[in-house]
Short mmCIF file of C-alpha atoms and ligand atoms in Angstrom, two decimals:
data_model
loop_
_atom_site.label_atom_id
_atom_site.label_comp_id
_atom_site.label_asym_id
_atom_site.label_seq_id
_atom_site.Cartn_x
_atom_site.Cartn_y
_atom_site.Cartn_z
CA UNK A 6 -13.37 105.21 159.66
CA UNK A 7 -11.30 104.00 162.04
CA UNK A 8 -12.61 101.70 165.54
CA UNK A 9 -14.27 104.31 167.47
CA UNK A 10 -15.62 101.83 170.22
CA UNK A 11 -12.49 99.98 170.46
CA UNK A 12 -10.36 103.00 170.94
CA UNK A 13 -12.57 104.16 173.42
CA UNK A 14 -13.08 100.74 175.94
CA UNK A 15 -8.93 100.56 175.02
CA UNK A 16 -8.21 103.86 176.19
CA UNK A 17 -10.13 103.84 179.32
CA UNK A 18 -8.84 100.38 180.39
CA UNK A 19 -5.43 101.67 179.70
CA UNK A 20 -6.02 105.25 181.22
CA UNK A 21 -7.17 103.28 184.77
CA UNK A 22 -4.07 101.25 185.08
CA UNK A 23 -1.93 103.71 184.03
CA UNK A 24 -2.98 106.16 186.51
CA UNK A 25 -2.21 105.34 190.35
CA UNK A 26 -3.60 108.58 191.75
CA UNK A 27 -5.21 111.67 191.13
CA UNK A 28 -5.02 113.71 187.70
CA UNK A 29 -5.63 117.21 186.61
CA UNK A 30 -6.31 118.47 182.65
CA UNK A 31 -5.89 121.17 181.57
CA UNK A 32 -9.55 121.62 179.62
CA UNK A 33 -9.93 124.13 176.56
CA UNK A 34 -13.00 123.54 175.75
CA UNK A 35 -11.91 122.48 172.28
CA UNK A 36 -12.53 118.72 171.16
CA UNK A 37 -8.81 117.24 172.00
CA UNK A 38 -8.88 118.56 175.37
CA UNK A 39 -12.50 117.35 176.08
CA UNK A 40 -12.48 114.27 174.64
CA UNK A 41 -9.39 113.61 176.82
CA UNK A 42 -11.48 115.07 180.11
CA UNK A 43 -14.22 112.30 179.20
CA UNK A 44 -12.03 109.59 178.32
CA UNK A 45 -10.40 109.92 181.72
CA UNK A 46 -13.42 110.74 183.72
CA UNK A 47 -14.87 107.92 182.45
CA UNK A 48 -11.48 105.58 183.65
CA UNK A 49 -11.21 107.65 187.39
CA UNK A 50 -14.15 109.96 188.35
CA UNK A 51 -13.81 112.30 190.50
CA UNK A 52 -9.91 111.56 191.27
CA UNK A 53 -9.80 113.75 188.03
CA UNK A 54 -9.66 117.70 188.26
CA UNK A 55 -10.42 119.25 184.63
CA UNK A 56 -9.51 123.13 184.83
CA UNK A 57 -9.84 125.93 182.56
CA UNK A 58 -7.65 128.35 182.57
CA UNK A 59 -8.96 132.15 181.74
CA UNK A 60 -6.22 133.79 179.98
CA UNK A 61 -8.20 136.72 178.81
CA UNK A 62 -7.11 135.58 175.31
CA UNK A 63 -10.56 133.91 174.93
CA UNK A 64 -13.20 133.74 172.34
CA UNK A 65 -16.40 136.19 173.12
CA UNK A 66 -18.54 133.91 175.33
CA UNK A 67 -16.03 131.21 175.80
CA UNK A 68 -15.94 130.82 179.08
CA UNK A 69 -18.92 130.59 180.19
CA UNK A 70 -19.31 127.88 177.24
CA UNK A 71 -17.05 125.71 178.46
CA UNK A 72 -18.49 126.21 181.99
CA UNK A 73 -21.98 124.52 180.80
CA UNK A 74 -19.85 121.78 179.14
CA UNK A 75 -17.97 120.71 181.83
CA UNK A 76 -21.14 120.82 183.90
CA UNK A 77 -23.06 118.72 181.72
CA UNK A 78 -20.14 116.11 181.42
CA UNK A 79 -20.34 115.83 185.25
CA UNK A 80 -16.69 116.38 185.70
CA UNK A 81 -14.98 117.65 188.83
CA UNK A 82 -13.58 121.18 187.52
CA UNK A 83 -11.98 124.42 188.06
CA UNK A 84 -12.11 127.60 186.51
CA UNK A 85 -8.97 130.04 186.81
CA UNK A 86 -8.93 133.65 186.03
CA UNK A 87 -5.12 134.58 185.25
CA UNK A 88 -6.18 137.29 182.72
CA UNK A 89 -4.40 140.04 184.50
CA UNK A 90 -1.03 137.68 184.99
CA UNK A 91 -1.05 136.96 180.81
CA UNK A 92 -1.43 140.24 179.52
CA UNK A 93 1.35 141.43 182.29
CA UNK A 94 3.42 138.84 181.24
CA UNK A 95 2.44 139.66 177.30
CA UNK A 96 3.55 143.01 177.73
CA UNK A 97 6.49 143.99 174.78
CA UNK A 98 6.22 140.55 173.42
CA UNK A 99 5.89 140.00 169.97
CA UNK A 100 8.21 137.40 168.81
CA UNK A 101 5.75 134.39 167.96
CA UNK A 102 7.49 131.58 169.27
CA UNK A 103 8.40 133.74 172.55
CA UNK A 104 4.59 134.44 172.88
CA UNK A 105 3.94 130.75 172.92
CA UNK A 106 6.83 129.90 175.65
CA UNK A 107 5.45 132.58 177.77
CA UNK A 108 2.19 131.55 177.64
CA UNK A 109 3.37 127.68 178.26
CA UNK A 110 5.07 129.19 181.46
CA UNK A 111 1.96 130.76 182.95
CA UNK A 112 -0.26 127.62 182.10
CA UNK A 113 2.51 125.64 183.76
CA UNK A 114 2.07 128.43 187.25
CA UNK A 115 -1.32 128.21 187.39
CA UNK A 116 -1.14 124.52 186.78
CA UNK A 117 1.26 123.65 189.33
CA UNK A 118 -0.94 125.56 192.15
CA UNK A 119 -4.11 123.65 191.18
CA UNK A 120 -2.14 120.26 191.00
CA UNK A 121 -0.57 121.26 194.73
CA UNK A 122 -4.10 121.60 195.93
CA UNK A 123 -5.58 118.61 194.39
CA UNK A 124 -2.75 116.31 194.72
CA UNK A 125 -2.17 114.97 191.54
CA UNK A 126 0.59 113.21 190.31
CA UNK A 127 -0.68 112.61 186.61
CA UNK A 128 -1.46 115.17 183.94
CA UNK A 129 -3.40 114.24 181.50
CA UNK A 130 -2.80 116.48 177.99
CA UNK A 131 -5.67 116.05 174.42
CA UNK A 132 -1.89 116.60 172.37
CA UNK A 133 -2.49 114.75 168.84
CA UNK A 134 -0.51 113.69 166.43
CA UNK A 135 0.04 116.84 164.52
CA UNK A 136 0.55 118.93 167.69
CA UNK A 137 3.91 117.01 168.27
CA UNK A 138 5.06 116.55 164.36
CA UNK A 139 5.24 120.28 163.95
CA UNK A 140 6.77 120.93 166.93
CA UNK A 141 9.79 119.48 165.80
CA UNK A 142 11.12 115.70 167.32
CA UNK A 143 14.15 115.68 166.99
CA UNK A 144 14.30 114.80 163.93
CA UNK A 145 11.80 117.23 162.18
CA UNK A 146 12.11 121.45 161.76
CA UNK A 147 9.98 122.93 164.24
CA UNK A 148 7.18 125.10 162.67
CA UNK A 149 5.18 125.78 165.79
CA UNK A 150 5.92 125.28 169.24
CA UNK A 151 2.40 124.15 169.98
CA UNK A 152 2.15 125.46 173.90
CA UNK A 153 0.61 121.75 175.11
CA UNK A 154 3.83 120.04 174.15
CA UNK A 155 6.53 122.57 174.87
CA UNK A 156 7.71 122.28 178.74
CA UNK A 157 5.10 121.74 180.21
CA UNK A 158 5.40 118.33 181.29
CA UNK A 159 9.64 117.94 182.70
CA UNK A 160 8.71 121.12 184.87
CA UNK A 161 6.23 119.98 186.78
CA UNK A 162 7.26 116.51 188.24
CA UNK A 163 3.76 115.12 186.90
CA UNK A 164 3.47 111.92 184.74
CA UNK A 165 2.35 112.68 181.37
CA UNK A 166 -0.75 110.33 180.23
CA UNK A 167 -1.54 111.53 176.42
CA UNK A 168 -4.45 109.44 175.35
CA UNK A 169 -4.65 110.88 172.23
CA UNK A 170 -1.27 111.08 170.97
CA UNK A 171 -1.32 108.82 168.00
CA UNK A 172 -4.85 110.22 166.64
CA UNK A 173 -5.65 112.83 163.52
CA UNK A 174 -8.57 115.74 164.29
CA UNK A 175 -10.86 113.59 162.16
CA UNK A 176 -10.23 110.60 164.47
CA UNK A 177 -10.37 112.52 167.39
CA UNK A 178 -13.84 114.01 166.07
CA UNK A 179 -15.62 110.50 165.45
CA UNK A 180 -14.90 109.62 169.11
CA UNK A 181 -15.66 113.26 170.77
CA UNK A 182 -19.27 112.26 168.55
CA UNK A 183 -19.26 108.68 170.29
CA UNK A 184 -18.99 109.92 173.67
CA UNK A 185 -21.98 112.93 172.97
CA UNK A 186 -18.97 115.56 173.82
CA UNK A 187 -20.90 118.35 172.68
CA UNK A 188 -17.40 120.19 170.81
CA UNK A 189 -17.30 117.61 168.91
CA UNK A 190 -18.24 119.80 165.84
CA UNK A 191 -16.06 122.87 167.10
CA UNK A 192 -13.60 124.44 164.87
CA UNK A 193 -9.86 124.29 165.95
CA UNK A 194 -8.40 126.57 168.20
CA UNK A 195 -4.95 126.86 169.32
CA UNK A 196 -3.82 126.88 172.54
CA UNK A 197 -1.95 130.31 172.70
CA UNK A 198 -5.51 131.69 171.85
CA UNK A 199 -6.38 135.06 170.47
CA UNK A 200 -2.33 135.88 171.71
CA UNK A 201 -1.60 134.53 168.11
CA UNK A 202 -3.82 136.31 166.47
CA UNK A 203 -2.99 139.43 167.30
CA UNK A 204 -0.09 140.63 165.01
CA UNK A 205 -0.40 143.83 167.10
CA UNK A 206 1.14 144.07 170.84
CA UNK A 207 -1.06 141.88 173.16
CA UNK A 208 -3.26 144.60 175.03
CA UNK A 209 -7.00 143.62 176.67
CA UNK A 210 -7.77 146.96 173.69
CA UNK A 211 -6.27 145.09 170.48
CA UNK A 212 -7.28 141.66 172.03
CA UNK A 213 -10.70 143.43 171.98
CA UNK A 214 -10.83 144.18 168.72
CA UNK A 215 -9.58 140.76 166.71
CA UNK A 216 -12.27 139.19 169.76
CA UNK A 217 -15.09 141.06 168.25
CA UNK A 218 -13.46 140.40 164.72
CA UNK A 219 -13.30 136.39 165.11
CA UNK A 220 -16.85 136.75 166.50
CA UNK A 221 -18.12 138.52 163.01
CA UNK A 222 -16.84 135.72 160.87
CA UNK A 223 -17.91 133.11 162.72
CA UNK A 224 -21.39 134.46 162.98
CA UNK A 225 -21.70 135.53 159.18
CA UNK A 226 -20.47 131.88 157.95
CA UNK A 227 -22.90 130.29 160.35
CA UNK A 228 -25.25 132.86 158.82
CA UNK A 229 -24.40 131.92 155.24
CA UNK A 230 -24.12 128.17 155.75
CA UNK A 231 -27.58 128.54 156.98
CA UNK A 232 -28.77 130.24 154.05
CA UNK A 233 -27.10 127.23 151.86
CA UNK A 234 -24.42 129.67 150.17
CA UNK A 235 -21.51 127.85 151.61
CA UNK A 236 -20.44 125.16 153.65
CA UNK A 237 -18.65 125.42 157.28
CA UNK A 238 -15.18 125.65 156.35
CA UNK A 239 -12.54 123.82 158.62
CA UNK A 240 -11.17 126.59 160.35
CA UNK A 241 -12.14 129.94 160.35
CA UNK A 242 -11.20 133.47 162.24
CA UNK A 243 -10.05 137.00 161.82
CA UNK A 244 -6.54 138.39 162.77
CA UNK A 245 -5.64 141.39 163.70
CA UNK A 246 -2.10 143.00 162.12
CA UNK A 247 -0.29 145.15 163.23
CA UNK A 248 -0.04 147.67 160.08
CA UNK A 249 -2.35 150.37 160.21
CA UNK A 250 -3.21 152.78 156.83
CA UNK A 251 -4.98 155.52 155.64
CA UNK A 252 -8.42 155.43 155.08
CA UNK A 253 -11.69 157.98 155.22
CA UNK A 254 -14.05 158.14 158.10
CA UNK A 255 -16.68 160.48 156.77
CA UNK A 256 -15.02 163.45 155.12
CA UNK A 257 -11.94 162.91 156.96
CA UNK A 258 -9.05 161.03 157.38
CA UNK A 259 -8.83 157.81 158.89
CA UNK A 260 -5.41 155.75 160.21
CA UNK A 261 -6.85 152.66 161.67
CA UNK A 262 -6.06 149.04 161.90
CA UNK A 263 -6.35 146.11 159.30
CA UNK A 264 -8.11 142.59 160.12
CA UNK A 265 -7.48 140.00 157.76
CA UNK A 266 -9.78 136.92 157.69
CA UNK A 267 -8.36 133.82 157.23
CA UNK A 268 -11.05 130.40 156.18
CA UNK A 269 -9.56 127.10 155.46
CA UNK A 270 -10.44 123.89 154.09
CA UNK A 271 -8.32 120.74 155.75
CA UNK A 272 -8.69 117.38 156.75
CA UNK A 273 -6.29 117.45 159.93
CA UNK A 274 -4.37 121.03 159.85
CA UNK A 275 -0.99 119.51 157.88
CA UNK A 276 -2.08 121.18 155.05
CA UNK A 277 -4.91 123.18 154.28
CA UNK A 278 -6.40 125.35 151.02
CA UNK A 279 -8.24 128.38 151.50
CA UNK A 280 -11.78 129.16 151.50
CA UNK A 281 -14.11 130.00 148.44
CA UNK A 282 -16.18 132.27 150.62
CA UNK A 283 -18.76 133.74 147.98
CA UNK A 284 -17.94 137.59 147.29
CA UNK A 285 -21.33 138.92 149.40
CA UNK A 286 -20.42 136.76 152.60
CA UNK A 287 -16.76 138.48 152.15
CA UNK A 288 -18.51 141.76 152.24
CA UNK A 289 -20.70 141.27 154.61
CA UNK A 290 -17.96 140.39 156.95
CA UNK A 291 -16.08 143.88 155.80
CA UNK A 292 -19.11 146.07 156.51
CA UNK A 293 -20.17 144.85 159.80
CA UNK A 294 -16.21 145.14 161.29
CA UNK A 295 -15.65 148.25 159.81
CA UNK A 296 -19.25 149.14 161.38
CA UNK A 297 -18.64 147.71 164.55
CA UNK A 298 -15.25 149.09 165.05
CA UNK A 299 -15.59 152.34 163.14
CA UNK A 300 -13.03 153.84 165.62
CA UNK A 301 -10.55 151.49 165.31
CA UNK A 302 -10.72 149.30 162.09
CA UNK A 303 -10.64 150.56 158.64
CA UNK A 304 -9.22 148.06 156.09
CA UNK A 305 -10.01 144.28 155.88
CA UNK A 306 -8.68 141.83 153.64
CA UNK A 307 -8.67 137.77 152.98
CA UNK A 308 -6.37 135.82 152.89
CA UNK A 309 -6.00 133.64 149.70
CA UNK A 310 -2.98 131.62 150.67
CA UNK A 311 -2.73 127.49 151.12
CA UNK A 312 -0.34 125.30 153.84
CA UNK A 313 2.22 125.26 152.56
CA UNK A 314 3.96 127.68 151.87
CA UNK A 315 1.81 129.55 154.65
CA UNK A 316 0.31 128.01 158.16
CA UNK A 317 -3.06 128.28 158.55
CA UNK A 318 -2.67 130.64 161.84
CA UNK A 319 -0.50 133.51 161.10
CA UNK A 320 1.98 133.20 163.95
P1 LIG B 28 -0.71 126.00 161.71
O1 LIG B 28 -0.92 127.45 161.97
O2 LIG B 28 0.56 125.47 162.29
O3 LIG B 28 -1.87 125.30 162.50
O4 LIG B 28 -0.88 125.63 160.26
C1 LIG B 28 -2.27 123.96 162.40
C2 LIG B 28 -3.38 123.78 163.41
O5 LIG B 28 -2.83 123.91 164.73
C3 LIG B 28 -3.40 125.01 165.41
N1 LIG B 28 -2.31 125.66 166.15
C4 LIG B 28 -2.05 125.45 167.45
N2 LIG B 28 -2.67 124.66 168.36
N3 LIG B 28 -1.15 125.39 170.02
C5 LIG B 28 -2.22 124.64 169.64
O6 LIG B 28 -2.77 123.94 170.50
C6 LIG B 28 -0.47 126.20 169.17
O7 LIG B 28 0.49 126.87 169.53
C7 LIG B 28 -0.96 126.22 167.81
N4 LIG B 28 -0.55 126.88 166.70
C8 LIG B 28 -1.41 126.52 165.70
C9 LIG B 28 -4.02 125.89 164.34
O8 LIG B 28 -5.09 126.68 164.86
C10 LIG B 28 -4.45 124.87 163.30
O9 LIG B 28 -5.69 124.29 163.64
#
């Protein structure tokens, strides 16, 4: 384990003389972002804004999650809806690495009315290590154009103050436990959202569906890890494609849509193997989407692939 408490007296020492002025973060809710929000609160206060951004591409209940967080944190924060100005902007777009840049755009629109208002010349990003290996340096391929390091930062005539640059998710995890940051156990989740999940064209309908979808498997593995069958693997989540097929609803045909649940094991996302989910978990999971979404759903599969060759998200 590496020097939690140093790291953290470091950072903030370095975070207040680095920063001259007021900040603004752009706050997730995941760990990265947050534990970034708290190291900086704790160097400024209230000369820094956290805000969320609502892109409609949110987990079921998220928002209002993140709300308490940020309220129990005691930071100064702001939440956004821009649902209607993503999926506008989504519309027709299904090119992965397009989805990301358009997203990055938006974040970057709504950002740079929040940091007019506020007045802040510094913007404070959770990026970690891996976010900016994989998106290419230069020197490496890019695999991902992770949104929080594409763009964002040239456009906007802010100074960029990444306190978390050099760290691993593990790392990043021991301090988000240090400062009682209460994601600190939360699963991964990329910052394009449910957008890159969903194979399918970006509608609030399909974005609907692989919502609900994401919300079964995470409730069924909490459920099993409960119950001692299995332990909480490091990522976990459902995706929707965008092949349908034939199936029977009743006595009658069926031509609905296919999830396909993807559960990893990983240490910081580089690479990753895939779940042993026991068989009756698995099913359970198939019977209450298919349930849920009768309409809509009729085929679910798993994913038994490792990083490499595959990612761990499928976009
Ligand atoms: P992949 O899919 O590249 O994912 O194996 C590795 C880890 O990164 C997350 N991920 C992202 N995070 N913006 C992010 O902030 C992105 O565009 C993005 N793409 C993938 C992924 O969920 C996994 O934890």
């Amino acid at each position: 384990m590496f020097g939690t408490e140093d790291f953290i007296n470091e950072s903030i020492g370095h975070l207040r003389s680095k920063i001259r002025g007021k900040a603004i973060i752009a706050c997730s809710g995941g760990v990265d972002s947050m534990v970034a929000a708290a190291l900086t609160s704790r160097a400024i206060g209230d000369d820094l804004l956290a805000v969320y951004v609502d892109t409609g591409l949110m987990r079921k209940g998220e928002t209002e999650e993140v709300r308490g967080m940020l309220e129990d944190m005691k930071i100064n924060f702001r939440i956004i809806d821009a649902s209607e100005e993503f999926f506008a902007s989504l519309r027709n777009v299904t090119d992965p690495e397009e989805k990301r840049k358009v997203i990055g755009g938006l974040f970057i629109r709504v950002f740079e009315r929040e940091a007019k208002e506020f007045g802040s010349e510094y913007l404070v990003q959770g990026t970690i290590a891996p976010d900016w290996i994989e998106s290419g340096d230069g020197v490496r391929d890019t695999i991902k154009s992770h949104h929080n390091v594409g763009g964002l930062p040239k456009e906007m005539g802010m100074t960029v103050v990444e306190p978390l640059r050099d760290l691993y998710k593990d790392e990043v995890r021991d301090i988000a436990r240090a400062l009682g940051v209460r994601s600190s156990e939360r699963q991964p989740f990329p910052g394009p959202a449910l957008a890159v999940r969903c194979l399918a064209e970006v509608t609030p309908d399909n974005i609907g569906v692989v919502r609900e979808a994401c919300f079964i498997v995470e409730d069924e593995i909490a459920k099993a890890a409960r119950e001692g069958k299995m332990e909480i693997p490091w990522q976990y989540f459902a995706v929707l494609l965008p092949t349908k097929s034939v199936g029977v609803q009743g006595d009658r045909r069926a031509y609905g849509m296919t999830i396909a649940i993807r559960a990893v094991s990983s240490v910081d996302g580089m690479t990753a193997t895939y779940s042993r989910i026991p068989a009756d978990v698995l099913d359970r999971m198939s019977v209450r989407i298919t349930n849920t979404m009768k309409d809509r759903v009729n085929r679910v599969v798993y994913d038994i692939t490792n990083k490499p060759p595959a990612t761990i998200e499928w976009e």
